[in-house]
Amino acid sequence: MPVDNFCAVALVGGRLAPGGGETYEALLSRRDRDRMRPKEVGSRMRQYEMMMILDPETDERNLQPTLEKMLAVVPKDGGTVDEIDVQGRRRLAYEIKKQAEGIYVVVMMTAEPATVQELDRQLGLNESVLRTKLLRRDA
């Protein structure tokens, strides 16, 4: 294919229209050939583990409904909260927001990356959450 006609080539269904034999992957660099395309990445459910440190002044009797309210964005967007493990009140290694203690909670969930990013953003805005750490389990 001549270089001057390269701009006139249209991509149709992953193949170049005029040439027929070449695929879209041939145009990508070697590093990018095995990567997923943005549409495929956004629609993939992944497993995550999130640890939260909550304000120690949070009432432990109302902790379960409070957590369900915080995590409501996950089932709303099609994900699932697999497990909530409340590890209880622990002393912190250093003060966070002038608190020496915190309630540790570990949440296992399956969700899309955009949903988890939104959850992390919402928890960062919540005043009763001192700290969050989010990890992808299958990585």
PDB file of C-alpha atoms in Angstrom:
ATOM      1  CA  MET A   1       0.000   0.000   0.000  1.00  0.00           C
ATOM      2  CA  PRO A   2       1.538   3.347  -0.993  1.00  0.00           C
ATOM      3  CA  VAL A   3       2.204   5.837   1.794  1.00  0.00           C
ATOM      4  CA  ASP A   4       0.215   8.652   0.142  1.00  0.00           C
ATOM      5  CA  ASN A   5      -2.947   6.494   0.077  1.00  0.00           C
ATOM      6  CA  PHE A   6      -2.645   5.515   3.746  1.00  0.00           C
ATOM      7  CA  CYS A   7      -4.870   8.381   4.926  1.00  0.00           C
ATOM      8  CA  ALA A   8      -7.705   7.305   2.613  1.00  0.00           C
ATOM      9  CA  VAL A   9      -7.898   3.807   4.128  1.00  0.00           C
ATOM     10  CA  ALA A  10     -10.908   3.250   6.380  1.00  0.00           C
ATOM     11  CA  LEU A  11     -10.999   0.836   9.271  1.00  0.00           C
ATOM     12  CA  VAL A  12     -13.991  -1.471   8.880  1.00  0.00           C
ATOM     13  CA  GLY A  13     -14.677  -4.183  11.471  1.00  0.00           C
ATOM     14  CA  GLY A  14     -11.048  -4.457  12.596  1.00  0.00           C
ATOM     15  CA  ARG A  15      -9.733  -4.755   9.034  1.00  0.00           C
ATOM     16  CA  LEU A  16      -8.445  -2.202   6.593  1.00  0.00           C
ATOM     17  CA  ALA A  17     -11.046  -1.728   3.883  1.00  0.00           C
ATOM     18  CA  PRO A  18      -9.043  -1.603   0.604  1.00  0.00           C
ATOM     19  CA  GLY A  19      -6.164  -4.024   1.376  1.00  0.00           C
ATOM     20  CA  GLY A  20      -8.309  -6.699   2.976  1.00  0.00           C
ATOM     21  CA  GLY A  21      -5.505  -8.804   4.457  1.00  0.00           C
ATOM     22  CA  GLU A  22      -4.127  -6.485   7.131  1.00  0.00           C
ATOM     23  CA  THR A  23      -5.736  -6.160  10.537  1.00  0.00           C
ATOM     24  CA  TYR A  24      -5.938  -3.310  13.013  1.00  0.00           C
ATOM     25  CA  GLU A  25      -3.391  -5.010  15.294  1.00  0.00           C
ATOM     26  CA  ALA A  26      -0.724  -4.658  12.594  1.00  0.00           C
ATOM     27  CA  LEU A  27      -0.910  -0.884  13.055  1.00  0.00           C
ATOM     28  CA  LEU A  28      -0.295  -1.071  16.808  1.00  0.00           C
ATOM     29  CA  SER A  29       3.113  -1.207  18.417  1.00  0.00           C
ATOM     30  CA  ARG A  30       4.241  -4.551  19.874  1.00  0.00           C
ATOM     31  CA  ARG A  31       3.683  -3.274  23.394  1.00  0.00           C
ATOM     32  CA  ASP A  32       0.062  -2.283  22.673  1.00  0.00           C
ATOM     33  CA  ARG A  33      -1.041  -5.317  20.631  1.00  0.00           C
ATOM     34  CA  ASP A  34      -1.905  -7.449  23.659  1.00  0.00           C
ATOM     35  CA  ARG A  35      -3.668  -4.700  25.584  1.00  0.00           C
ATOM     36  CA  MET A  36      -7.405  -4.540  25.756  1.00  0.00           C
ATOM     37  CA  ARG A  37      -9.240  -1.742  24.028  1.00  0.00           C
ATOM     38  CA  PRO A  38     -10.969   0.918  26.206  1.00  0.00           C
ATOM     39  CA  LYS A  39     -14.463  -0.492  25.599  1.00  0.00           C
ATOM     40  CA  GLU A  40     -13.342  -3.956  26.709  1.00  0.00           C
ATOM     41  CA  VAL A  41     -11.587  -2.662  29.841  1.00  0.00           C
ATOM     42  CA  GLY A  42     -14.616  -0.736  31.074  1.00  0.00           C
ATOM     43  CA  SER A  43     -17.014  -3.659  30.807  1.00  0.00           C
ATOM     44  CA  ARG A  44     -14.975  -6.203  32.735  1.00  0.00           C
ATOM     45  CA  MET A  45     -15.877  -7.207  36.288  1.00  0.00           C
ATOM     46  CA  ARG A  46     -12.906  -7.540  38.604  1.00  0.00           C
ATOM     47  CA  GLN A  47     -12.400  -8.593  42.191  1.00  0.00           C
ATOM     48  CA  TYR A  48     -11.281  -5.940  44.669  1.00  0.00           C
ATOM     49  CA  GLU A  49     -10.320  -5.804  48.307  1.00  0.00           C
ATOM     50  CA  MET A  50     -10.776  -2.541  50.182  1.00  0.00           C
ATOM     51  CA  MET A  51      -9.630  -1.781  53.695  1.00  0.00           C
ATOM     52  CA  MET A  52     -11.247   1.151  55.437  1.00  0.00           C
ATOM     53  CA  ILE A  53     -10.399   2.792  58.729  1.00  0.00           C
ATOM     54  CA  LEU A  54     -13.497   4.410  60.188  1.00  0.00           C
ATOM     55  CA  ASP A  55     -13.821   7.072  62.857  1.00  0.00           C
ATOM     56  CA  PRO A  56     -13.779   5.402  66.315  1.00  0.00           C
ATOM     57  CA  GLU A  57     -16.754   7.511  67.393  1.00  0.00           C
ATOM     58  CA  THR A  58     -18.947   5.586  64.932  1.00  0.00           C
ATOM     59  CA  ASP A  59     -21.452   3.535  66.926  1.00  0.00           C
ATOM     60  CA  GLU A  60     -20.646  -0.165  66.473  1.00  0.00           C
ATOM     61  CA  ARG A  61     -24.332  -1.120  66.736  1.00  0.00           C
ATOM     62  CA  ASN A  62     -25.131   1.011  63.684  1.00  0.00           C
ATOM     63  CA  LEU A  63     -21.961   0.001  61.821  1.00  0.00           C
ATOM     64  CA  GLN A  64     -23.535  -2.608  59.505  1.00  0.00           C
ATOM     65  CA  PRO A  65     -26.303  -0.298  58.154  1.00  0.00           C
ATOM     66  CA  THR A  66     -23.749   2.497  57.783  1.00  0.00           C
ATOM     67  CA  LEU A  67     -21.453   0.250  55.744  1.00  0.00           C
ATOM     68  CA  GLU A  68     -24.317  -0.927  53.536  1.00  0.00           C
ATOM     69  CA  LYS A  69     -25.230   2.701  52.879  1.00  0.00           C
ATOM     70  CA  MET A  70     -21.597   3.564  51.996  1.00  0.00           C
ATOM     71  CA  LEU A  71     -21.261   0.548  49.676  1.00  0.00           C
ATOM     72  CA  ALA A  72     -24.657   0.998  47.969  1.00  0.00           C
ATOM     73  CA  VAL A  73     -23.020   2.226  44.746  1.00  0.00           C
ATOM     74  CA  VAL A  74     -21.559  -1.240  44.047  1.00  0.00           C
ATOM     75  CA  PRO A  75     -24.831  -3.243  43.705  1.00  0.00           C
ATOM     76  CA  LYS A  76     -26.490  -0.276  42.004  1.00  0.00           C
ATOM     77  CA  ASP A  77     -23.943  -0.468  39.152  1.00  0.00           C
ATOM     78  CA  GLY A  78     -24.198  -4.255  38.764  1.00  0.00           C
ATOM     79  CA  GLY A  79     -21.413  -5.365  41.134  1.00  0.00           C
ATOM     80  CA  THR A  80     -21.587  -7.488  44.256  1.00  0.00           C
ATOM     81  CA  VAL A  81     -20.271  -7.032  47.792  1.00  0.00           C
ATOM     82  CA  ASP A  82     -18.964 -10.510  48.546  1.00  0.00           C
ATOM     83  CA  GLU A  83     -17.840 -10.124  52.157  1.00  0.00           C
ATOM     84  CA  ILE A  84     -17.677  -7.455  54.852  1.00  0.00           C
ATOM     85  CA  ASP A  85     -15.246  -8.245  57.675  1.00  0.00           C
ATOM     86  CA  VAL A  86     -15.382  -5.823  60.604  1.00  0.00           C
ATOM     87  CA  GLN A  87     -12.102  -6.307  62.448  1.00  0.00           C
ATOM     88  CA  GLY A  88     -12.990  -3.945  65.269  1.00  0.00           C
ATOM     89  CA  ARG A  89     -11.345  -1.064  67.037  1.00  0.00           C
ATOM     90  CA  ARG A  90      -7.539  -0.897  66.884  1.00  0.00           C
ATOM     91  CA  ARG A  91      -4.880   1.542  67.900  1.00  0.00           C
ATOM     92  CA  LEU A  92      -3.287   3.339  64.934  1.00  0.00           C
ATOM     93  CA  ALA A  93       0.485   3.483  64.423  1.00  0.00           C
ATOM     94  CA  TYR A  94       0.181   7.259  64.041  1.00  0.00           C
ATOM     95  CA  GLU A  95      -2.665   9.721  64.358  1.00  0.00           C
ATOM     96  CA  ILE A  96      -4.906  10.244  61.354  1.00  0.00           C
ATOM     97  CA  LYS A  97      -7.115  13.350  61.503  1.00  0.00           C
ATOM     98  CA  LYS A  98      -6.250  13.669  65.215  1.00  0.00           C
ATOM     99  CA  GLN A  99      -7.561  10.156  65.960  1.00  0.00           C
ATOM    100  CA  ALA A 100      -5.384   7.584  67.738  1.00  0.00           C
ATOM    101  CA  GLU A 101      -7.826   4.680  67.185  1.00  0.00           C
ATOM    102  CA  GLY A 102      -9.947   3.471  64.298  1.00  0.00           C
ATOM    103  CA  ILE A 103     -12.415   0.782  63.338  1.00  0.00           C
ATOM    104  CA  TYR A 104     -10.904  -1.488  60.671  1.00  0.00           C
ATOM    105  CA  VAL A 105     -13.200  -2.928  57.987  1.00  0.00           C
ATOM    106  CA  VAL A 106     -12.161  -5.173  55.070  1.00  0.00           C
ATOM    107  CA  VAL A 107     -14.572  -5.399  52.126  1.00  0.00           C
ATOM    108  CA  MET A 108     -14.309  -7.973  49.317  1.00  0.00           C
ATOM    109  CA  MET A 109     -16.262  -7.035  46.185  1.00  0.00           C
ATOM    110  CA  THR A 110     -16.660  -7.714  42.493  1.00  0.00           C
ATOM    111  CA  ALA A 111     -17.273  -4.640  40.344  1.00  0.00           C
ATOM    112  CA  GLU A 112     -16.249  -2.687  37.286  1.00  0.00           C
ATOM    113  CA  PRO A 113     -13.241  -0.340  37.541  1.00  0.00           C
ATOM    114  CA  ALA A 114     -15.376   2.791  37.095  1.00  0.00           C
ATOM    115  CA  THR A 115     -17.693   1.732  39.930  1.00  0.00           C
ATOM    116  CA  VAL A 116     -14.814   1.133  42.315  1.00  0.00           C
ATOM    117  CA  GLN A 117     -13.251   4.466  41.392  1.00  0.00           C
ATOM    118  CA  GLU A 118     -16.554   6.213  42.175  1.00  0.00           C
ATOM    119  CA  LEU A 119     -16.826   4.327  45.485  1.00  0.00           C
ATOM    120  CA  ASP A 120     -13.302   5.357  46.473  1.00  0.00           C
ATOM    121  CA  ARG A 121     -14.122   8.974  45.591  1.00  0.00           C
ATOM    122  CA  GLN A 122     -17.306   8.931  47.693  1.00  0.00           C
ATOM    123  CA  LEU A 123     -15.535   7.350  50.670  1.00  0.00           C
ATOM    124  CA  GLY A 124     -12.825  10.017  50.463  1.00  0.00           C
ATOM    125  CA  LEU A 125     -15.509  12.688  50.851  1.00  0.00           C
ATOM    126  CA  ASN A 126     -17.134  10.935  53.816  1.00  0.00           C
ATOM    127  CA  GLU A 127     -16.007  12.461  57.121  1.00  0.00           C
ATOM    128  CA  SER A 128     -16.388   9.238  59.105  1.00  0.00           C
ATOM    129  CA  VAL A 129     -13.834   7.433  56.880  1.00  0.00           C
ATOM    130  CA  LEU A 130     -10.281   8.141  58.030  1.00  0.00           C
ATOM    131  CA  ARG A 131      -8.402   6.140  55.380  1.00  0.00           C
ATOM    132  CA  THR A 132      -9.044   3.703  52.512  1.00  0.00           C
ATOM    133  CA  LYS A 133      -6.773   1.301  50.659  1.00  0.00           C
ATOM    134  CA  LEU A 134      -8.015  -0.369  47.503  1.00  0.00           C
ATOM    135  CA  LEU A 135      -6.362  -3.420  45.926  1.00  0.00           C
ATOM    136  CA  ARG A 136      -7.299  -5.553  42.951  1.00  0.00           C
ATOM    137  CA  ARG A 137      -7.310  -9.212  44.102  1.00  0.00           C
ATOM    138  CA  ASP A 138      -6.634 -10.823  40.718  1.00  0.00           C
ATOM    139  CA  ALA A 139      -3.587  -8.675  39.938  1.00  0.00           C
TER     140      ALA A 139
END
